[in-house]
Short mmCIF file of C-alpha atoms in Angstrom, two decimals:
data_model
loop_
_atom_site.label_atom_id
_atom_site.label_comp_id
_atom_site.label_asym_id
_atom_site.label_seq_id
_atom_site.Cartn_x
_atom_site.Cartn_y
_atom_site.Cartn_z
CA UNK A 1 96.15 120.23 19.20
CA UNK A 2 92.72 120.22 17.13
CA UNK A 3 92.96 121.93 13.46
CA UNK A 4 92.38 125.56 13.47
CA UNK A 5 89.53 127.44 12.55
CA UNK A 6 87.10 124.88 13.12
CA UNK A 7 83.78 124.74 10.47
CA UNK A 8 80.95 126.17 12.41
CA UNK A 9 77.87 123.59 13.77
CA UNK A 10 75.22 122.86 15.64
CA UNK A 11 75.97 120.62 18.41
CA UNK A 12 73.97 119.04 20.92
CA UNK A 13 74.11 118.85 24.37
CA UNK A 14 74.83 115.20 25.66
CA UNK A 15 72.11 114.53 28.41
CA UNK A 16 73.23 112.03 32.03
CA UNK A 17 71.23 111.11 34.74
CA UNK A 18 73.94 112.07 37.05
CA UNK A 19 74.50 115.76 36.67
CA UNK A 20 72.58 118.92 37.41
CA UNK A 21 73.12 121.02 34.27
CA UNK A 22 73.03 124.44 32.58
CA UNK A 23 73.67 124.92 28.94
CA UNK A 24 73.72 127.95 26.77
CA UNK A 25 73.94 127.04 23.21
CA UNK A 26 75.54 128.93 19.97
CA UNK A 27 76.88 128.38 17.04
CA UNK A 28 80.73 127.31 17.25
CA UNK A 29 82.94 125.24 19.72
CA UNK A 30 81.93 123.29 22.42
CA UNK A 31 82.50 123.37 26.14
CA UNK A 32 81.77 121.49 29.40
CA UNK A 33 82.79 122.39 33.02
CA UNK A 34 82.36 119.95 35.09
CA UNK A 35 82.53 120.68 38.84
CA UNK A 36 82.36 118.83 42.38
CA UNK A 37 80.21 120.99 43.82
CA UNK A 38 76.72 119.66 44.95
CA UNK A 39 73.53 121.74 44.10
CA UNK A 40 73.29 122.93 47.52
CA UNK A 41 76.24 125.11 47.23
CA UNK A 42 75.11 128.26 45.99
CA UNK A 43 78.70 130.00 45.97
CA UNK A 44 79.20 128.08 42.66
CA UNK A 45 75.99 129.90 41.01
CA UNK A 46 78.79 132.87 40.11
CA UNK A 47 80.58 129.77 38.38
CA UNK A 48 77.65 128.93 36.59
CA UNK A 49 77.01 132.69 35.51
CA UNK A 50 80.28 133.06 34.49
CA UNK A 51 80.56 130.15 31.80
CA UNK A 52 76.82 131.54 30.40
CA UNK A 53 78.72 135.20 29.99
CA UNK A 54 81.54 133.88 28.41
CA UNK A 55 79.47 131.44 25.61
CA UNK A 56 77.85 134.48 25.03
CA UNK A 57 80.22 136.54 24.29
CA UNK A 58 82.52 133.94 22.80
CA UNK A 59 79.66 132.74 20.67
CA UNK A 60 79.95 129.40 21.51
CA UNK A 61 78.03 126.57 23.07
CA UNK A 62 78.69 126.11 27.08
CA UNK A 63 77.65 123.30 29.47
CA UNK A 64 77.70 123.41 33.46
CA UNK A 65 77.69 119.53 34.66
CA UNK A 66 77.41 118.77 38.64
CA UNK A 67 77.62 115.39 40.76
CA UNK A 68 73.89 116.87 42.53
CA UNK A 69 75.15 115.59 45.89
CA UNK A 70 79.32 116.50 45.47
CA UNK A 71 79.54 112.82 45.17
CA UNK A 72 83.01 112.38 43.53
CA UNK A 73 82.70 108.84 42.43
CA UNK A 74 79.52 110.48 40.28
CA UNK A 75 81.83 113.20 39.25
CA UNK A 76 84.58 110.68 37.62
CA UNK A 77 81.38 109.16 35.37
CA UNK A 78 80.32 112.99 34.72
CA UNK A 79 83.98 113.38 32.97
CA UNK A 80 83.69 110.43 31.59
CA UNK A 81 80.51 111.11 29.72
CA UNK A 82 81.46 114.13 28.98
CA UNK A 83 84.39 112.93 27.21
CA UNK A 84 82.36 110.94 25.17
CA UNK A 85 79.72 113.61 24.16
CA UNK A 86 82.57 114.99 22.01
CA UNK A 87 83.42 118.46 23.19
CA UNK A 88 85.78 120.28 21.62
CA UNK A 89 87.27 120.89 25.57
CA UNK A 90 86.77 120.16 29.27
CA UNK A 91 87.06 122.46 32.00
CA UNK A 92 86.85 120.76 35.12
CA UNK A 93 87.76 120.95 39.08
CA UNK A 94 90.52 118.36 40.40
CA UNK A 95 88.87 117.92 44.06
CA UNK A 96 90.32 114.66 44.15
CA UNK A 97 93.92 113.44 42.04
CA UNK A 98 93.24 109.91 43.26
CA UNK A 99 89.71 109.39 42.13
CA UNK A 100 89.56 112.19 39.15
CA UNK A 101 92.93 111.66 37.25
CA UNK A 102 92.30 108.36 35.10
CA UNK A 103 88.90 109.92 33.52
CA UNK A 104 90.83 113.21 33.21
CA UNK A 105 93.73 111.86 31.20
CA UNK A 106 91.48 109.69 28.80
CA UNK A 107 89.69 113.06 27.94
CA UNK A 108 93.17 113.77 27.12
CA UNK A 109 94.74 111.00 25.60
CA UNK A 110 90.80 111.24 23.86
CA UNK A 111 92.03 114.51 21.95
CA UNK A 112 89.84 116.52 24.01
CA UNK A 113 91.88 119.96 25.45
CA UNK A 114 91.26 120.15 29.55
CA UNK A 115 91.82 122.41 31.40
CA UNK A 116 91.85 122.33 35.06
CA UNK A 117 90.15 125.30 37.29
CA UNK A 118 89.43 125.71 41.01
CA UNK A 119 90.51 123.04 42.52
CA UNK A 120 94.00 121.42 42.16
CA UNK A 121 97.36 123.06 41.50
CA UNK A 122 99.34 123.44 38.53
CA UNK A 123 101.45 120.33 39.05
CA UNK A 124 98.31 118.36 39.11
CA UNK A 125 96.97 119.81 36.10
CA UNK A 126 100.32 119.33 34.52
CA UNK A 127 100.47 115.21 35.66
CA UNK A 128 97.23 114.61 33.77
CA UNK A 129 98.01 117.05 30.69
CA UNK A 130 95.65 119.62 30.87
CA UNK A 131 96.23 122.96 29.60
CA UNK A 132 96.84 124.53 32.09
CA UNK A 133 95.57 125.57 35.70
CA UNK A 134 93.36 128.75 36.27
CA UNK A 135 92.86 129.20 40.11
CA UNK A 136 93.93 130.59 43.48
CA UNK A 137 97.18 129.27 44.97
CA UNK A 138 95.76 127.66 47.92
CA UNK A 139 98.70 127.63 50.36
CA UNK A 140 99.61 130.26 49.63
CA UNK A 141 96.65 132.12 50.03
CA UNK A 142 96.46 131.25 53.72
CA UNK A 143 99.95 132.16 54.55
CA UNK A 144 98.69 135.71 53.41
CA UNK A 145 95.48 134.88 56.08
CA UNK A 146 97.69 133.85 58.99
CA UNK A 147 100.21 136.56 58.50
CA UNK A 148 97.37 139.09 58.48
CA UNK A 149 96.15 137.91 61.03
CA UNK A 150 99.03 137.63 63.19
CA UNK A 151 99.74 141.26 62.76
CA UNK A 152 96.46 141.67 64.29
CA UNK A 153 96.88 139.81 66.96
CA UNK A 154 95.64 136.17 66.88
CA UNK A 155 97.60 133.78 68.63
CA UNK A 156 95.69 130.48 68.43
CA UNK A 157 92.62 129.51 65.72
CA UNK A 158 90.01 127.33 64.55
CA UNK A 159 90.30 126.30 60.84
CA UNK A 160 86.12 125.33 59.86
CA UNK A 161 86.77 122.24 57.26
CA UNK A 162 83.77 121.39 55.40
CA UNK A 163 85.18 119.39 52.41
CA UNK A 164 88.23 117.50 54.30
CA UNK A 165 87.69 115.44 51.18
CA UNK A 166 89.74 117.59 49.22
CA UNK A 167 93.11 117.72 50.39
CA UNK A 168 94.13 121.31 48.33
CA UNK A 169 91.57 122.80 50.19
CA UNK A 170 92.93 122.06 53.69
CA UNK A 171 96.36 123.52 52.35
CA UNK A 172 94.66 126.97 53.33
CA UNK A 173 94.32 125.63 56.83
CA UNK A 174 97.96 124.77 56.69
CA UNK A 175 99.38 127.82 55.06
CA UNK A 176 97.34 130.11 57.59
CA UNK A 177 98.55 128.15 60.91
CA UNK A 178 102.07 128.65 59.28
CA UNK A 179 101.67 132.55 58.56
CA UNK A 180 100.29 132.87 62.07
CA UNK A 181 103.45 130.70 63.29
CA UNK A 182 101.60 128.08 65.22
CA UNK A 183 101.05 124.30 64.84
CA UNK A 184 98.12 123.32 62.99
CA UNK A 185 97.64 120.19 65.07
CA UNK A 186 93.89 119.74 65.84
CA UNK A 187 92.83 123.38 64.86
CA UNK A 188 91.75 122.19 62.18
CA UNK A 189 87.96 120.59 62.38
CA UNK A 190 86.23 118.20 59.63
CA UNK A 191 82.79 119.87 59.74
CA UNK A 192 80.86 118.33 57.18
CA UNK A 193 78.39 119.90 55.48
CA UNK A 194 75.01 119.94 56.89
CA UNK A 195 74.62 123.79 58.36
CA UNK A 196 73.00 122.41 61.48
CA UNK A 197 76.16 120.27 62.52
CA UNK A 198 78.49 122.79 61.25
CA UNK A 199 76.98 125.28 63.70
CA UNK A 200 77.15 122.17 66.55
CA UNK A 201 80.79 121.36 65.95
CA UNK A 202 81.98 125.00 66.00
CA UNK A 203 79.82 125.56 69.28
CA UNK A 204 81.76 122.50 70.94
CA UNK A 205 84.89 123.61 69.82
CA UNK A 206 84.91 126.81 71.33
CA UNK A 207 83.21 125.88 74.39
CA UNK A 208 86.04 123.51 74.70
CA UNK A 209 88.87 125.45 73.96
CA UNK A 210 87.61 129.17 75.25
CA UNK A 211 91.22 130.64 74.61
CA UNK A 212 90.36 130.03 70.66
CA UNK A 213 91.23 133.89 69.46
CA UNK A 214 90.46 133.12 65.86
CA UNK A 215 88.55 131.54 63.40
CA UNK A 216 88.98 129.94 60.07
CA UNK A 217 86.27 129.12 57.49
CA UNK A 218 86.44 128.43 53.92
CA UNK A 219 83.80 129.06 52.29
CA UNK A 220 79.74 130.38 53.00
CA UNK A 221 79.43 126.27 53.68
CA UNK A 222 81.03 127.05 56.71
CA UNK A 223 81.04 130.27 57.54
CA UNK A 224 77.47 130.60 57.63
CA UNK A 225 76.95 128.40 60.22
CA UNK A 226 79.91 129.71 61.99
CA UNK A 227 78.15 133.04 62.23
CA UNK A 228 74.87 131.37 63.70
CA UNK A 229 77.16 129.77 66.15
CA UNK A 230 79.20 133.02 67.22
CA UNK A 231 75.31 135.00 68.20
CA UNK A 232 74.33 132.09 69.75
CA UNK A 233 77.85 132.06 72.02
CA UNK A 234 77.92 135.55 71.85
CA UNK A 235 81.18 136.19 70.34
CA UNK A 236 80.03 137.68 67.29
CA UNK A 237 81.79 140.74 66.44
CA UNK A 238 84.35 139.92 69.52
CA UNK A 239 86.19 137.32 68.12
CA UNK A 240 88.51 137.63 64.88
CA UNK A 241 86.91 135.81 61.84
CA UNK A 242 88.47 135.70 58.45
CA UNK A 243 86.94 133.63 55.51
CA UNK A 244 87.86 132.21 52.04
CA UNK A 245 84.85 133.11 49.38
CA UNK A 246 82.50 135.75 49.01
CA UNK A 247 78.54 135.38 49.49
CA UNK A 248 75.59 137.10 50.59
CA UNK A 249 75.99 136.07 54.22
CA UNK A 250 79.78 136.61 54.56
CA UNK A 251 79.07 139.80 53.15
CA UNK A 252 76.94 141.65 55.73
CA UNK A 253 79.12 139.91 58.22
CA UNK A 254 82.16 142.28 56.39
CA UNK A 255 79.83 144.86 56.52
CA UNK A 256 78.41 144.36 60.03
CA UNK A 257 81.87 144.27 61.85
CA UNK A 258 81.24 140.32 62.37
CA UNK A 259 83.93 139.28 59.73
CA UNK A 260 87.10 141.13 59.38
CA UNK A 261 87.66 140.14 55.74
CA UNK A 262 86.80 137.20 53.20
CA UNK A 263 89.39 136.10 50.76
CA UNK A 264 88.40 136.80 46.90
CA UNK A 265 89.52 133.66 44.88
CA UNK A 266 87.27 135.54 41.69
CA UNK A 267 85.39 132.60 40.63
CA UNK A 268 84.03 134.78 38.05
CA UNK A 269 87.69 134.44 36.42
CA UNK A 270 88.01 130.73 37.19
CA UNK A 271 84.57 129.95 34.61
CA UNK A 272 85.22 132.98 32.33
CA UNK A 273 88.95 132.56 31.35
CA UNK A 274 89.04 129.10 30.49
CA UNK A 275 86.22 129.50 27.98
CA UNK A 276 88.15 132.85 26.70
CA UNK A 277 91.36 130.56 26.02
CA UNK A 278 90.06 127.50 24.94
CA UNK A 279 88.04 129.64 22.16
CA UNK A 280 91.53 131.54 21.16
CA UNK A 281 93.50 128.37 21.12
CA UNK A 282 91.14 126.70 18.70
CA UNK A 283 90.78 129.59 16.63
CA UNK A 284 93.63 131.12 16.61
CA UNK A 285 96.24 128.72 18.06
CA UNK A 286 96.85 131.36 20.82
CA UNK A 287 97.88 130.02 24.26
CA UNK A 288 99.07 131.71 27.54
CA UNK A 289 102.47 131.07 28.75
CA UNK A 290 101.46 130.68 31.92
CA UNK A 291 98.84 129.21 34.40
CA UNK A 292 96.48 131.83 35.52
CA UNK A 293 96.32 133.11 39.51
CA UNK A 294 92.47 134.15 40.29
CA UNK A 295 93.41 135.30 43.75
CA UNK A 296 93.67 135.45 46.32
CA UNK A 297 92.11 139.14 47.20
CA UNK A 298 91.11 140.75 50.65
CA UNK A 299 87.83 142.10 50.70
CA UNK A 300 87.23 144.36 54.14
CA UNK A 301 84.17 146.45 54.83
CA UNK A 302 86.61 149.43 52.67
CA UNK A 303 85.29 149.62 49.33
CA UNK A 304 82.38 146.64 49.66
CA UNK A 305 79.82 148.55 47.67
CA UNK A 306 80.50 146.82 44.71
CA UNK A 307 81.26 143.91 45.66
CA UNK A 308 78.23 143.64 47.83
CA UNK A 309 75.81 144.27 44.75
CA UNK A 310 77.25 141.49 43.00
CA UNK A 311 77.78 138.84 45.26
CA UNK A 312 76.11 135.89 44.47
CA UNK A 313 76.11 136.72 40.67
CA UNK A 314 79.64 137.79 39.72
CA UNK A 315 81.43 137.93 42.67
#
């Protein structure tokens, strides 16, 4: 662990070719998050508004780094660089153990504290000897989806995939077909992310398999496309649709009958925190015991008025 009560500087931000980046400078410690999400995915701007709150309030200097097309490869270098910039910690997603763990443990073995949110699980965060983990349980978080919605009825699904890339995140696929008590088998669809194709793919799915009584998606990647593709069948509104994530789109679908819920992982929580404990543990030498569930939360059109003025910002 780095000595306590560090002696107050300037420090600059490290500049690479290969990351979209926000910064919010201060006097004091040092932080970057690095994520896998490309620029086009605006669900991570509450991410990125999050880690400015929290070096503001913190007082110190925060960094948002980005592969700009989710290319992990790029990401690995981002960490990398990162690492060599100096900060006095790392808070970064785990999208992928295989290509992400070697330039995650020599941050570590580097001196640098990580600590792992988002994406990942605590065991994986543990293997490369980060901090800790702050995130949503994915698994489990789906179980709660399936059993939901098997007490409402659904018998058979479609899970909407847009980063089969990242193995944790299919685990939500998996844990809902196992809280609805069905195979996953091919329920499960890699859609890719270009909005047009998602739409395409969930079209041909459900003209192909018309007995499909509920949908999947896992994130406004998907789900926005989804929606386009329900009007243009003309199931909106008639067949069940639950979401992970929260955005401006998946929203009025809550609102509008369209959605039945979206699942709040508080990505607000998963930026903020880490920032909150690194700060304390190099200050103070403070630490919590324990990694840090974010979620998972159901959001129904009950009680959406907050959560509907924020989305996009803070929730």
């Amino acid at each position: 662990m780095k000595t306590f009560f560090k002696t107050l500087a300037v420090t600059a931000v490290a500049a690479t070719a290969l990351m979209g980046a926000t910064a919010v400078h201060a006097e004091g410690e040092r932080y970057i998050l690095v994520s896998h999400a490309p620029d086009s995915d605006s669900w991570w701007n509450t991410i990125r508004n999050a880690l400015s709150l929290a070096g503001e309030q913190m007082n110190v200097e925060v960094e948002y780094r980005n592969p700009p097309t989710g290319d992990i490869a790029d990401m690995a270098r981002i960490i990398e660089q990162a690492a060599a910039s100096g900060p006095d910690g790392i808070i970064t997603t785990l999208a992928d153990p295989t290509v992400l763990n070697d330039s995650i443990q020599a941050a570590v073995d580097a001196g640098i504290d990580v600590i792992i949110m988002n994406s990942g699980t605590p065991e994986q965060a543990r293997e490369v000897g980060a901090l800790m983990y702050v995130g949503q349980p994915e698994y489990d978080a789906g179980f709660a989806a399936g059993q939901r919605a098997a007490d409402d009825g659904v018998t058979s699904f479609l899970c909407v995939n847009h980063v089969i890339s990242n193995p944790v995140v299919a685990e939500r696929c998996q844990g809902f077909a196992d809280g609805l008590g069905v195979e996953l088998g091919e329920s499960m669809i890699d859609a890719g992310q270009d909005p047009q194709e998602i739409q395409n793919r969930v079209m041909a799915y459900l003209n192909a398999n018309p007995d499909t009584d509920g949908i999947l998606t896992l994130g406004p990647t998907s789900a926005d496309p989804t929606i386009l593709a329900l009007e243009e069948l003309g199931l909106a509104g008639d067949i069940y649709f639950g979401t992970f994530d929260l955005g401006e789109n998946i929203v009025n679908g809550i609102r509008d009958g369209v959605i039945q819920w979206g699942i709040d992982q508080q990505p607000f929580l998963q930026a903020y925190l880490p920032v909150v404990v690194l700060t304390n543990y190099h200050r103070y030498g403070v630490l919590p015991g324990n990694n840090i569930n974010s979620g998972p939360g159901f959001i129904t059109a009950d009680g959406l008025e907050l959560v509907e003025a924020l989305a996009g910002e803070f929730r």
